[in-house]
Short mmCIF file of N, CA, C and O in Angstrom, two decimals:
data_model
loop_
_atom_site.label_atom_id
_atom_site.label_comp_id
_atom_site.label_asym_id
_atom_site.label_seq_id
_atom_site.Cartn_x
_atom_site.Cartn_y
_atom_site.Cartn_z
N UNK A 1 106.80 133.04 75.69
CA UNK A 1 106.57 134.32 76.34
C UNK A 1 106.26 135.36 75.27
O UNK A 1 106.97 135.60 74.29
N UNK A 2 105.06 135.97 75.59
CA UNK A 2 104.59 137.18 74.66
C UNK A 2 106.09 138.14 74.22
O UNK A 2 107.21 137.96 74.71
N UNK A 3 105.73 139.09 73.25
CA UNK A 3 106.82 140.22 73.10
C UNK A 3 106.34 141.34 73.92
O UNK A 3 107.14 142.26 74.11
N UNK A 4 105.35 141.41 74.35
CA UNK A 4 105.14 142.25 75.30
C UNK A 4 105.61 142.35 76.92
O UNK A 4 105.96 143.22 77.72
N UNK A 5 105.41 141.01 76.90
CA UNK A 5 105.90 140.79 78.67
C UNK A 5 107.71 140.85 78.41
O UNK A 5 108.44 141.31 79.29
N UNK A 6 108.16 140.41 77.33
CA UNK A 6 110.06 140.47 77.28
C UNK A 6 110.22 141.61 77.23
O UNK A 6 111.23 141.79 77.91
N UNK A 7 109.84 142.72 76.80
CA UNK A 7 109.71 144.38 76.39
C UNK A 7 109.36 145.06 77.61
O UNK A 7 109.93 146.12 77.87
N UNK A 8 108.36 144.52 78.49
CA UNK A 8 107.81 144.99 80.02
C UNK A 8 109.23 144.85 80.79
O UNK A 8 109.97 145.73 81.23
N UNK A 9 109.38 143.08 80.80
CA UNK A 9 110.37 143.22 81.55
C UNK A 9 111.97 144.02 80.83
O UNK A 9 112.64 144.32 81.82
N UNK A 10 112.47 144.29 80.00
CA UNK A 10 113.45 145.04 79.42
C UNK A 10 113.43 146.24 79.95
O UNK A 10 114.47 146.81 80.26
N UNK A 11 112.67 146.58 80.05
CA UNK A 11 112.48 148.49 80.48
C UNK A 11 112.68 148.18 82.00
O UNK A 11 113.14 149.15 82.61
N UNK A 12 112.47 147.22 82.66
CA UNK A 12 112.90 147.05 83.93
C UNK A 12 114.13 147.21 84.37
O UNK A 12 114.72 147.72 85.33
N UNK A 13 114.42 146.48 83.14
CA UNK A 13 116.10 146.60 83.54
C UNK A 13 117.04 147.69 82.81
O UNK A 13 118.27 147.67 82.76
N UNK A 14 116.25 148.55 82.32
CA UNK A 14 117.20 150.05 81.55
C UNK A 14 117.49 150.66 82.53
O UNK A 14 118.72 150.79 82.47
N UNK A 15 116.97 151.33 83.83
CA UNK A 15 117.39 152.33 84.91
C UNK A 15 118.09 151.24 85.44
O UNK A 15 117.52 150.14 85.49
N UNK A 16 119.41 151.41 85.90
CA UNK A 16 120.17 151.22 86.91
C UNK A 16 119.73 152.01 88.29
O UNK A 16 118.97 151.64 89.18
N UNK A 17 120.25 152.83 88.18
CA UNK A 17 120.27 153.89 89.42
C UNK A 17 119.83 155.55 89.40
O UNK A 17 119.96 156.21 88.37
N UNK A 18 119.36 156.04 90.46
CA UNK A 18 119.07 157.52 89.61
C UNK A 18 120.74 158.11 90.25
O UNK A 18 121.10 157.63 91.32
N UNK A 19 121.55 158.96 89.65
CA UNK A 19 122.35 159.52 90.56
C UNK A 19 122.51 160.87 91.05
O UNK A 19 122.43 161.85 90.31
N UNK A 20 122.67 160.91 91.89
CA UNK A 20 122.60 161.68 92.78
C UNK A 20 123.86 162.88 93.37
O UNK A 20 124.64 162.60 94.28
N UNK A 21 123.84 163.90 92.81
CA UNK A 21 124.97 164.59 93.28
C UNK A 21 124.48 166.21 93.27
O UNK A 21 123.36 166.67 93.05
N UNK A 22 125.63 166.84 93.54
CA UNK A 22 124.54 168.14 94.01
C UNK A 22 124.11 168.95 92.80
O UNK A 22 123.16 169.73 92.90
N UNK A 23 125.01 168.76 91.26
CA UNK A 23 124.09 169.53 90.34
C UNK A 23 123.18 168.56 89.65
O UNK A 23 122.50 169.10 88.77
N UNK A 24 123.01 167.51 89.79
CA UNK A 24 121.48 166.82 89.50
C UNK A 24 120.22 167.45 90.32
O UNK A 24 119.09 167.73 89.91
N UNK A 25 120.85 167.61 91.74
CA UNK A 25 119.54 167.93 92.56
C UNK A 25 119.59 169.43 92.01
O UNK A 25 118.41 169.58 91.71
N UNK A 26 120.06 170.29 91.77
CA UNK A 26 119.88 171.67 90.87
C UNK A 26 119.07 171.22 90.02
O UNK A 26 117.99 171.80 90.00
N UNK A 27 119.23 170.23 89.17
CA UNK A 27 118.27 170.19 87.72
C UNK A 27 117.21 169.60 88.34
O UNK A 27 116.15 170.00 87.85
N UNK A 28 117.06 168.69 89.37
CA UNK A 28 115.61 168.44 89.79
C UNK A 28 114.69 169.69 89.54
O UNK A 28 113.70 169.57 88.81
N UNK A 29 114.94 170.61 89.99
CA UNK A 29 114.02 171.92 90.59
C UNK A 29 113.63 172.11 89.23
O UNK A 29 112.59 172.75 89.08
N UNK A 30 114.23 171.70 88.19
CA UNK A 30 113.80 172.16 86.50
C UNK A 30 113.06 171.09 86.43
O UNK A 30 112.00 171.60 86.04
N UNK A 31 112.79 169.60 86.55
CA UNK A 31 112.21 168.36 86.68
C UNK A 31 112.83 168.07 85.58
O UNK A 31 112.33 167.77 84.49
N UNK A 32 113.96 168.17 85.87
CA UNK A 32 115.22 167.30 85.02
C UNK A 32 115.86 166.13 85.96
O UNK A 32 116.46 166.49 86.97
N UNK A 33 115.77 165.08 85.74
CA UNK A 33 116.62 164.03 86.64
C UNK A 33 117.27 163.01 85.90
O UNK A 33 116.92 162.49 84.84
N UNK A 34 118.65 162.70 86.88
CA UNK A 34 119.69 161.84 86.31
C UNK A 34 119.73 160.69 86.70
O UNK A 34 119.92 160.38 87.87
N UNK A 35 119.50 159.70 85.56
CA UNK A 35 119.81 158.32 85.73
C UNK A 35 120.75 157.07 85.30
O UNK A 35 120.42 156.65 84.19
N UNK A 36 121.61 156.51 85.76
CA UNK A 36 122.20 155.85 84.73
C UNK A 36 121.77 154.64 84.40
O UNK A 36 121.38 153.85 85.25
N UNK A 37 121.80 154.45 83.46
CA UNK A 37 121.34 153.43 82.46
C UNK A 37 121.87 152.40 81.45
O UNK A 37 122.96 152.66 80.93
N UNK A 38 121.37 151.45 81.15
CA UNK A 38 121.81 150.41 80.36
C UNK A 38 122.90 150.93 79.07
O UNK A 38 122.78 152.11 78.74
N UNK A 39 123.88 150.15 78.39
CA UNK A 39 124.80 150.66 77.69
C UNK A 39 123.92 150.85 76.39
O UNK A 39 124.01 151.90 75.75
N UNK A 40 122.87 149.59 75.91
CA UNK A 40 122.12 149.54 74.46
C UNK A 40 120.96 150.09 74.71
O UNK A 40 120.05 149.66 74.01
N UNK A 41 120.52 151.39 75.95
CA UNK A 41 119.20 151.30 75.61
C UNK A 41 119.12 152.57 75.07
O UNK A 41 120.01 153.32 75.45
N UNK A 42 118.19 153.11 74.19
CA UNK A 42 117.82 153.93 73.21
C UNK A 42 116.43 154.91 74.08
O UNK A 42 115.47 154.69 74.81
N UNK A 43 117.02 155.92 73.49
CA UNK A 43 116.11 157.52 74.07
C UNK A 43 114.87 156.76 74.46
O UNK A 43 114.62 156.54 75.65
N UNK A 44 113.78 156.20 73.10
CA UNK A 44 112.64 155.95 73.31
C UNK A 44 112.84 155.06 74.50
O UNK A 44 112.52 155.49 75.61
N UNK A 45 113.44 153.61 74.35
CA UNK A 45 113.36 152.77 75.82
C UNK A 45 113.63 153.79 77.25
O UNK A 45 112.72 153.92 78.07
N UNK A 46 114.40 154.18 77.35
CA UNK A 46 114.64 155.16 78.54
C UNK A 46 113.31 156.08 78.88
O UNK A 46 112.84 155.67 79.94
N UNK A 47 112.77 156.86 78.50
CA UNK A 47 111.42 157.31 77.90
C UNK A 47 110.17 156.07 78.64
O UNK A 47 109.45 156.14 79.64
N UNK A 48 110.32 155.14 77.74
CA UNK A 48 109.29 154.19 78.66
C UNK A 48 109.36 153.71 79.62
O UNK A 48 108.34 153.26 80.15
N UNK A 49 110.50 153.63 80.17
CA UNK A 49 111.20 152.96 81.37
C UNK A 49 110.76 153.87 82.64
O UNK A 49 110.17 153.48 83.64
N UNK A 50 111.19 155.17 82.34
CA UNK A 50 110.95 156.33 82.89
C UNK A 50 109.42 156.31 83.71
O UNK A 50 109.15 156.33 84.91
N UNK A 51 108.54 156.24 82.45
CA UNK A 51 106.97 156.56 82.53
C UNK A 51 106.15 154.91 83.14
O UNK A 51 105.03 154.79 83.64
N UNK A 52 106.91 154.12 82.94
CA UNK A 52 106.58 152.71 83.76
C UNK A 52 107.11 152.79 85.31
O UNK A 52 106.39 152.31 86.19
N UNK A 53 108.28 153.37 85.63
CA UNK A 53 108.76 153.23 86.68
C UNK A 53 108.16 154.46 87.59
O UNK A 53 108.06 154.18 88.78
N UNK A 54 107.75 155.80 87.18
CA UNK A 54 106.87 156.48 87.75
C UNK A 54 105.81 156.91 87.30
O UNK A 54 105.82 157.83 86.48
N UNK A 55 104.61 156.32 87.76
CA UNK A 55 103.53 156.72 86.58
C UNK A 55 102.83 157.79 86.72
O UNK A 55 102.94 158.29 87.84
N UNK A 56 101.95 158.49 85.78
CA UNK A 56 101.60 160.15 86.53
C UNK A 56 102.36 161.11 85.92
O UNK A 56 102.03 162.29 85.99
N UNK A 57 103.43 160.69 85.28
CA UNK A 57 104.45 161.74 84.77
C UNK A 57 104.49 161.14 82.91
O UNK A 57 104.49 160.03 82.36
N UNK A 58 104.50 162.64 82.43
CA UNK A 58 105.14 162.43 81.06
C UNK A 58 106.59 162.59 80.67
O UNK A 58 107.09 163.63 81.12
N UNK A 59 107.49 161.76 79.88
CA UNK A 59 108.43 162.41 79.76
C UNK A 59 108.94 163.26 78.11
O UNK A 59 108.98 162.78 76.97
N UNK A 60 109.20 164.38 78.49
CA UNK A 60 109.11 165.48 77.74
C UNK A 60 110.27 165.14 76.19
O UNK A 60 110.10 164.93 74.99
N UNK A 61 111.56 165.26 77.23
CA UNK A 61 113.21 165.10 76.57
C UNK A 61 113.86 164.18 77.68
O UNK A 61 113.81 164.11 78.91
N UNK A 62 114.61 163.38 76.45
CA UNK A 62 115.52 162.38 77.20
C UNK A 62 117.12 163.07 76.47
O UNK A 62 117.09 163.38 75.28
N UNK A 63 117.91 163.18 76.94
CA UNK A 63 119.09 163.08 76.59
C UNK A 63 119.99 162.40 77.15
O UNK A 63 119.86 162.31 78.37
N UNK A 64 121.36 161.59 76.43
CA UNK A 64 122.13 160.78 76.87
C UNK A 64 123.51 161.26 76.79
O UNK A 64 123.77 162.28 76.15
N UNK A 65 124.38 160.61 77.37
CA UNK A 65 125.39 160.96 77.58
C UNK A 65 126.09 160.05 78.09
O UNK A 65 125.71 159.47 79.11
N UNK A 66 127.98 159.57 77.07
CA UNK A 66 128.47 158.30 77.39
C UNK A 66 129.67 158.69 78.51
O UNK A 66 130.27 159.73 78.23
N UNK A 67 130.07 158.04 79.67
CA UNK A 67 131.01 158.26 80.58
C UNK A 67 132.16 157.03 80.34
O UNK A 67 132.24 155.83 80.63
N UNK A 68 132.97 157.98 79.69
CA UNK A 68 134.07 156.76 79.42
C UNK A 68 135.05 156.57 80.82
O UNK A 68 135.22 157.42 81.70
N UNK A 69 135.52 155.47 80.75
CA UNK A 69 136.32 155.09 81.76
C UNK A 69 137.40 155.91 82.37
O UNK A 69 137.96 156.76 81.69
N UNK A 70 137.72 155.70 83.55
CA UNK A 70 138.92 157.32 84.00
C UNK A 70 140.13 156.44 84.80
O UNK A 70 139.68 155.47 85.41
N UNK A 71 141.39 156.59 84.88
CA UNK A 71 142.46 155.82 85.57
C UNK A 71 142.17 156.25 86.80
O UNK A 71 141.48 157.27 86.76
N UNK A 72 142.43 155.85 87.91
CA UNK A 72 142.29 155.94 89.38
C UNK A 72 143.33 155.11 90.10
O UNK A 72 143.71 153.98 89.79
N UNK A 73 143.71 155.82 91.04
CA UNK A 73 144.94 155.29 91.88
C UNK A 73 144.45 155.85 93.12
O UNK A 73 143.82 156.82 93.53
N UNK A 74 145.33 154.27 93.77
CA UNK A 74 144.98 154.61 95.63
C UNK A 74 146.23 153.71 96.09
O UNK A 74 146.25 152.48 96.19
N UNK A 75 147.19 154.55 96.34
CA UNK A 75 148.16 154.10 97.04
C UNK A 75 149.03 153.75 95.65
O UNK A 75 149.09 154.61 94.77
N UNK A 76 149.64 152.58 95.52
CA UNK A 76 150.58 151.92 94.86
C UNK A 76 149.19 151.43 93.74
O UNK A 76 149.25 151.56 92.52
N UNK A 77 148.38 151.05 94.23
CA UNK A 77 147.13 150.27 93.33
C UNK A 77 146.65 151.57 92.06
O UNK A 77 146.28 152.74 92.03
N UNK A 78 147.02 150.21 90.97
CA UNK A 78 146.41 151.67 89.63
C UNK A 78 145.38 150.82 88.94
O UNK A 78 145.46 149.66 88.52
N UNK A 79 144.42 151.66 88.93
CA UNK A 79 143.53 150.58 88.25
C UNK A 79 142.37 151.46 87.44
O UNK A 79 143.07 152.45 87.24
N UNK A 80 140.89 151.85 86.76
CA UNK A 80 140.28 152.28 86.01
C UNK A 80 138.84 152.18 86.63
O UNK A 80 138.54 151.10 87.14
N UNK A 81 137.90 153.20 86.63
CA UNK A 81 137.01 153.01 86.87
C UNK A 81 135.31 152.50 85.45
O UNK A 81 135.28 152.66 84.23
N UNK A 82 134.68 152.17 85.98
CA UNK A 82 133.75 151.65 85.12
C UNK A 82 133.33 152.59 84.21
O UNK A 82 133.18 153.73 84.64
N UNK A 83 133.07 152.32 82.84
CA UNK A 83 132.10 153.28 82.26
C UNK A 83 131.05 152.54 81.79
O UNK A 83 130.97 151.33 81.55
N UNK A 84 129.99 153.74 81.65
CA UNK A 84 128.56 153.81 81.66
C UNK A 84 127.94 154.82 80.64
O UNK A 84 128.47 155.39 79.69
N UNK A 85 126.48 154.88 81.19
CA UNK A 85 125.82 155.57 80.14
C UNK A 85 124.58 156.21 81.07
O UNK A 85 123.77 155.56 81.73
N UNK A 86 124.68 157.71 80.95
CA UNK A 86 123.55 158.50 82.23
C UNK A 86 122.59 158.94 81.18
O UNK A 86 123.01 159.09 80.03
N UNK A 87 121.50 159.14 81.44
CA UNK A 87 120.33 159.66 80.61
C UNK A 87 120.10 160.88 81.79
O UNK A 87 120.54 160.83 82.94
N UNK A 88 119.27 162.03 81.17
CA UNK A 88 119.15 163.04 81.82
C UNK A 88 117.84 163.79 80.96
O UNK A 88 117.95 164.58 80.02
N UNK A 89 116.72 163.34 81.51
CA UNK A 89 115.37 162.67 81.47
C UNK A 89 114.59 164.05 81.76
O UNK A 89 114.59 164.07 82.99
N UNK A 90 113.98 165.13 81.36
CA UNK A 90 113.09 165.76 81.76
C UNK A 90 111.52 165.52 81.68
O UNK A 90 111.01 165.43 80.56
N UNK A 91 110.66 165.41 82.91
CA UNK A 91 109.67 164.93 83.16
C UNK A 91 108.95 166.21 83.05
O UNK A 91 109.46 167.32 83.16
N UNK A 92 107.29 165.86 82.73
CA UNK A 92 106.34 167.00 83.21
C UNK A 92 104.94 166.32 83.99
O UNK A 92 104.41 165.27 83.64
N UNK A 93 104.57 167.02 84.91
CA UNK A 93 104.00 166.51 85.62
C UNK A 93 104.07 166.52 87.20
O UNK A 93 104.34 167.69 87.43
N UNK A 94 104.01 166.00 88.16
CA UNK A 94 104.31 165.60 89.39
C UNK A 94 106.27 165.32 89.74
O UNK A 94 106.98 164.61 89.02
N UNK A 95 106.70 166.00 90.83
CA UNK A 95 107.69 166.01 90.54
C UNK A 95 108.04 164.47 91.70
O UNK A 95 107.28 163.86 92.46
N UNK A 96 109.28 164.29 91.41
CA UNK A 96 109.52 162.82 91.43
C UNK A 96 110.38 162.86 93.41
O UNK A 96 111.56 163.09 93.63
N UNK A 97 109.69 162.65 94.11
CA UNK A 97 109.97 163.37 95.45
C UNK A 97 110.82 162.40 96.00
O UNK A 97 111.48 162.87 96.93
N UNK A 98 111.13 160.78 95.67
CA UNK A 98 111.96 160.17 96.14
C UNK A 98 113.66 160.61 95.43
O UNK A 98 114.79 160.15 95.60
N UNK A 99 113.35 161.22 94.96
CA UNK A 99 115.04 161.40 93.93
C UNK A 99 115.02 163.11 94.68
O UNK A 99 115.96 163.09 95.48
N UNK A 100 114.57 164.03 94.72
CA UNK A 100 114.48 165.34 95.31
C UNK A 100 115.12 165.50 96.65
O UNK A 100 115.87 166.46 96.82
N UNK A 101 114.86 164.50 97.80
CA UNK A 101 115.05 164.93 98.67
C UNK A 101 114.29 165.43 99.43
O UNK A 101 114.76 165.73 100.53
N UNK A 102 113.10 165.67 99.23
CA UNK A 102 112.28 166.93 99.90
C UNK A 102 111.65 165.54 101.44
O UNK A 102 110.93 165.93 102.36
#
């Protein structure tokens, strides 16, 4: 397999999810949007991932940010939630209308 097609498919798998809460959709309106993302992937990969997964758009600034794990309890049950890694991606261009809401 080429290094191109392992690299195609890699950036496939950097966005997890975009997430969604009400001050992300605030930064939409800036065409700032939040995604979380792979633990090893790096500004530039996020960046291409970005511009492969919506095309039409440039992306400007990527910034990252690590979410460490938090204790959580429900009832008698104590247990920890997952940590991750959100990128917070400003695009220029066409704004990204499935993550907006509109």
């Amino acid at each position: 397999m080429s290094t191109m097609k392992q690299n195609k498919e890699r950036l496939y798998d950097i966005i997890k999810r975009p997430i969604i809460t009400e001050k992300s959709m605030t930064m939409a309106a800036l065409s700032q949007y939040t995604f979380e993302v792979a633990m090893d992937a790096t500004k530039v990969e996020i960046a291409q991932a970005i511009e492969l997964a919506f095309p039409n758009r440039k992306v400007t600034k990527v910034r990252t940010v690590y979410m460490p794990s938090h204790a959580k309890r429900v009832g008698y049950s104590v247990g920890r939630t997952q940590s991750g890694k959100k990128a917070i991606v400003t695009i220029q261009g066409d704004p990204i209308e499935e993550l907006a809401g509109v």
